[in-house]
Short mmCIF file of C-alpha atoms in Angstrom, two decimals:
data_model
loop_
_atom_site.label_atom_id
_atom_site.label_comp_id
_atom_site.label_asym_id
_atom_site.label_seq_id
_atom_site.Cartn_x
_atom_site.Cartn_y
_atom_site.Cartn_z
CA CYS A 238 66.47 98.22 119.78
CA GLY A 239 65.41 101.88 119.97
CA ALA A 240 61.90 101.59 119.70
CA THR A 241 61.43 98.64 122.44
CA GLY A 242 64.21 98.88 124.44
CA GLU A 243 65.41 95.17 123.67
CA ALA A 244 68.84 94.01 123.39
CA SER A 245 70.32 90.97 121.59
CA ARG A 246 73.06 88.86 122.48
CA VAL A 247 75.23 87.21 119.69
CA SER A 248 78.10 85.05 120.64
CA GLU A 249 81.23 84.53 117.91
CA THR A 250 84.44 83.13 117.70
CA PHE A 251 87.50 85.02 116.75
CA ASP A 252 91.40 84.69 116.25
CA ILE A 253 91.54 88.24 114.89
CA LEU A 254 90.48 91.48 116.66
CA SER A 255 90.36 94.82 115.07
CA LEU A 256 91.28 97.56 117.37
CA PRO A 257 91.15 101.34 117.47
CA VAL A 258 94.42 102.65 117.92
CA ALA A 259 95.36 104.15 121.60
CA PRO A 260 98.20 104.55 123.65
CA SER A 261 98.26 100.86 125.15
CA LEU A 262 96.90 97.31 124.27
CA ALA A 263 94.72 97.76 127.15
CA LEU A 264 93.36 101.29 126.11
CA ALA A 265 92.77 100.17 122.59
CA LEU A 266 90.64 96.94 124.26
CA GLU A 267 88.62 99.26 126.55
CA ARG A 268 87.97 101.20 124.03
CA PHE A 269 87.08 98.59 121.52
CA CYS A 270 84.79 97.38 124.15
CA HIS A 271 82.96 100.34 125.47
CA ASP A 272 82.31 102.49 122.65
CA ARG A 273 78.92 102.54 121.33
CA GLU A 274 78.07 102.64 117.67
CA GLU A 275 74.91 104.09 116.57
CA LEU A 276 72.93 102.29 113.76
CA ARG A 277 70.52 104.50 111.55
CA GLY A 278 68.97 103.60 108.37
CA ALA A 279 69.08 100.35 106.51
CA ASP A 280 71.64 99.17 109.31
CA VAL A 281 69.32 99.59 112.17
CA TRP A 282 68.43 96.67 114.32
CA ARG A 283 64.90 95.71 114.97
CA SER A 284 64.06 93.58 117.77
CA PRO A 285 61.55 90.89 117.31
CA GLN A 286 58.97 92.87 119.09
CA ALA A 287 59.55 95.78 117.22
CA GLN A 288 58.80 93.61 114.02
CA ARG A 289 55.62 92.30 115.41
CA GLN A 290 54.30 95.82 116.04
CA ARG A 291 55.80 96.82 112.47
CA VAL A 292 57.92 99.54 114.06
CA THR A 293 61.11 100.83 112.73
CA PRO A 294 63.28 102.41 115.28
CA VAL A 295 64.96 105.28 114.45
CA CYS A 296 68.37 104.28 115.70
CA SER A 297 69.81 101.35 117.54
CA TRP A 298 73.38 100.40 119.07
CA LYS A 299 75.83 97.84 118.61
CA SER A 300 78.60 97.28 121.41
CA MET A 301 81.30 94.68 121.88
CA GLU A 302 82.20 92.36 124.71
CA VAL A 303 84.98 90.00 125.15
CA THR A 304 83.61 87.19 127.15
CA ARG A 305 86.60 84.48 126.32
CA TRP A 306 89.83 84.66 124.87
CA PRO A 307 91.17 82.35 122.24
CA ARG A 308 93.08 79.65 123.73
CA ARG A 309 95.60 79.25 120.39
CA GLY A 310 96.47 83.15 120.74
CA VAL A 311 94.95 86.10 119.23
CA VAL A 312 96.20 88.53 116.54
CA PHE A 313 95.62 92.23 117.15
CA HIS A 314 95.13 94.59 114.04
CA PHE A 315 95.48 98.01 114.89
CA LYS A 316 93.24 100.45 112.69
CA ARG A 317 96.10 102.93 111.49
CA PHE A 318 94.25 104.26 108.54
CA ARG A 319 91.01 106.56 108.17
CA ASN A 320 88.66 106.45 105.48
CA SER A 321 90.03 109.49 104.27
CA GLY A 322 93.08 107.56 104.09
CA ALA A 323 95.13 109.44 106.67
CA LYS A 324 97.36 107.55 108.96
CA LEU A 325 97.17 107.34 112.59
CA ALA A 326 100.89 107.18 113.78
CA ASP A 327 100.47 106.97 117.36
CA ASP A 328 102.80 104.54 119.54
CA ILE A 329 100.89 101.71 120.98
CA ALA A 330 102.25 100.30 123.85
CA LEU A 331 102.43 96.35 123.52
CA PRO A 332 102.84 94.30 126.85
CA PRO A 333 105.25 91.44 126.29
CA THR A 334 103.04 89.08 128.21
CA TRP A 335 99.02 89.54 128.18
CA ARG A 336 96.67 87.36 130.01
CA GLY A 337 99.12 84.14 129.74
CA MET A 338 99.88 84.95 126.40
CA ALA A 339 103.58 85.85 124.87
CA LEU A 340 103.91 88.78 122.48
CA VAL A 341 105.92 86.70 119.57
CA ALA A 342 105.51 88.76 116.48
CA VAL A 343 105.03 92.61 115.30
CA VAL A 344 103.97 93.50 111.90
CA ARG A 345 104.76 97.31 111.22
CA HIS A 346 103.58 99.51 108.62
CA HIS A 347 106.08 102.29 107.41
CA GLY A 348 104.79 105.03 105.46
CA THR A 349 101.33 106.39 103.98
CA TYR A 350 98.22 104.66 102.75
CA ARG A 351 99.25 104.99 99.20
CA SER A 352 102.93 104.11 99.65
CA GLY A 353 104.23 102.09 102.52
CA HIS A 354 106.49 99.38 103.43
CA TYR A 355 106.02 96.38 105.95
CA THR A 356 108.42 94.90 108.32
CA ALA A 357 108.30 92.21 111.00
CA LEU A 358 109.70 91.75 114.74
CA ILE A 359 109.64 87.98 115.73
CA HIS A 360 110.45 86.66 118.87
CA THR A 361 112.31 82.92 119.27
CA ASN A 362 114.72 83.09 122.00
CA GLN A 363 115.39 86.93 121.37
CA TRP A 364 113.97 89.92 119.08
CA TYR A 365 114.61 89.98 115.05
CA LEU A 366 113.59 92.58 112.63
CA CYS A 367 112.92 91.04 109.42
CA ASP A 368 113.18 93.71 106.36
CA ASP A 369 112.63 92.36 102.99
CA SER A 370 115.35 89.33 102.68
CA THR A 371 117.52 91.20 105.56
CA ILE A 372 116.88 89.29 109.29
CA VAL A 373 118.77 91.19 112.00
CA PRO A 374 119.15 90.82 116.07
CA SER A 375 116.90 93.77 117.25
CA ALA A 376 114.86 94.84 120.38
CA LEU A 377 111.43 95.17 120.41
CA ASN A 378 110.15 98.29 119.04
CA ALA A 379 106.73 98.55 118.32
CA ARG A 380 106.51 101.57 116.78
CA ASP A 381 104.08 101.65 113.80
CA ALA A 382 102.29 98.17 115.02
CA TYR A 383 99.93 97.21 112.57
CA LEU A 384 99.58 93.54 113.70
CA ALA A 385 100.78 91.87 117.08
CA LEU A 386 100.18 88.23 117.75
CA TYR A 387 100.31 86.86 120.88
CA VAL A 388 100.41 83.08 121.64
CA PRO A 389 100.11 80.75 124.88
CA ALA A 390 103.14 81.64 127.03
CA GLY A 391 104.49 78.30 126.88
CA GLY A 392 105.79 79.47 123.53
CA ALA A 393 104.53 78.94 119.68
CA GLU A 394 105.15 75.14 119.76
CA ASN A 395 102.16 74.81 122.07
CA VAL A 396 99.44 76.77 119.39
CA ARG A 397 97.25 74.03 117.96
CA THR A 398 95.92 74.59 114.61
#
C-alpha cells in the first residue's frame, strides 16, 4: 500500500503462466517475478490500515513470485502481442528439460496479429511438426513459440488429471 507501506500476500494455484517474451525461459520467468506493476486510480490496493484511516493511496505496487511449481506440469504462454497489435518475434530458448520437467509440446504462431497460422511441435520418442493435416518428423525449433508444455520428466504418462 502506497499510503501505509503494508503488503498483502495471496497464494493461487496455476497450470498456465503468461510470461513476457525474453531470450530464454529463465529470463522470461525472472522478468515475470521481478517486474513490479504500478497500480493507480481504481486499481490501487488499499491496505486494511488505509481503509480504517479512510486514506486512499495515490499508488500501490503488484509483483509475482512462484513459491511452488505444479506437479502435473505447466504451460507457459508467451505474450507475443502488444496492445497495439504489434507482434514480438524474438526467439525464446526453451530448454528440453527444466526443474525436473520435460518439454513435450510447443505451439508456434506464424504471421501477424490480424492474420496468422498455428503449428505445433510434439515430442513422443522424437519431435514431430504438426501443420494442419501434415505430421512429419522434425527437430525442435521453438522459433515463434507461443505456448510451451512441460510435464514431469518421466513422460506424459505420469501426468495425473
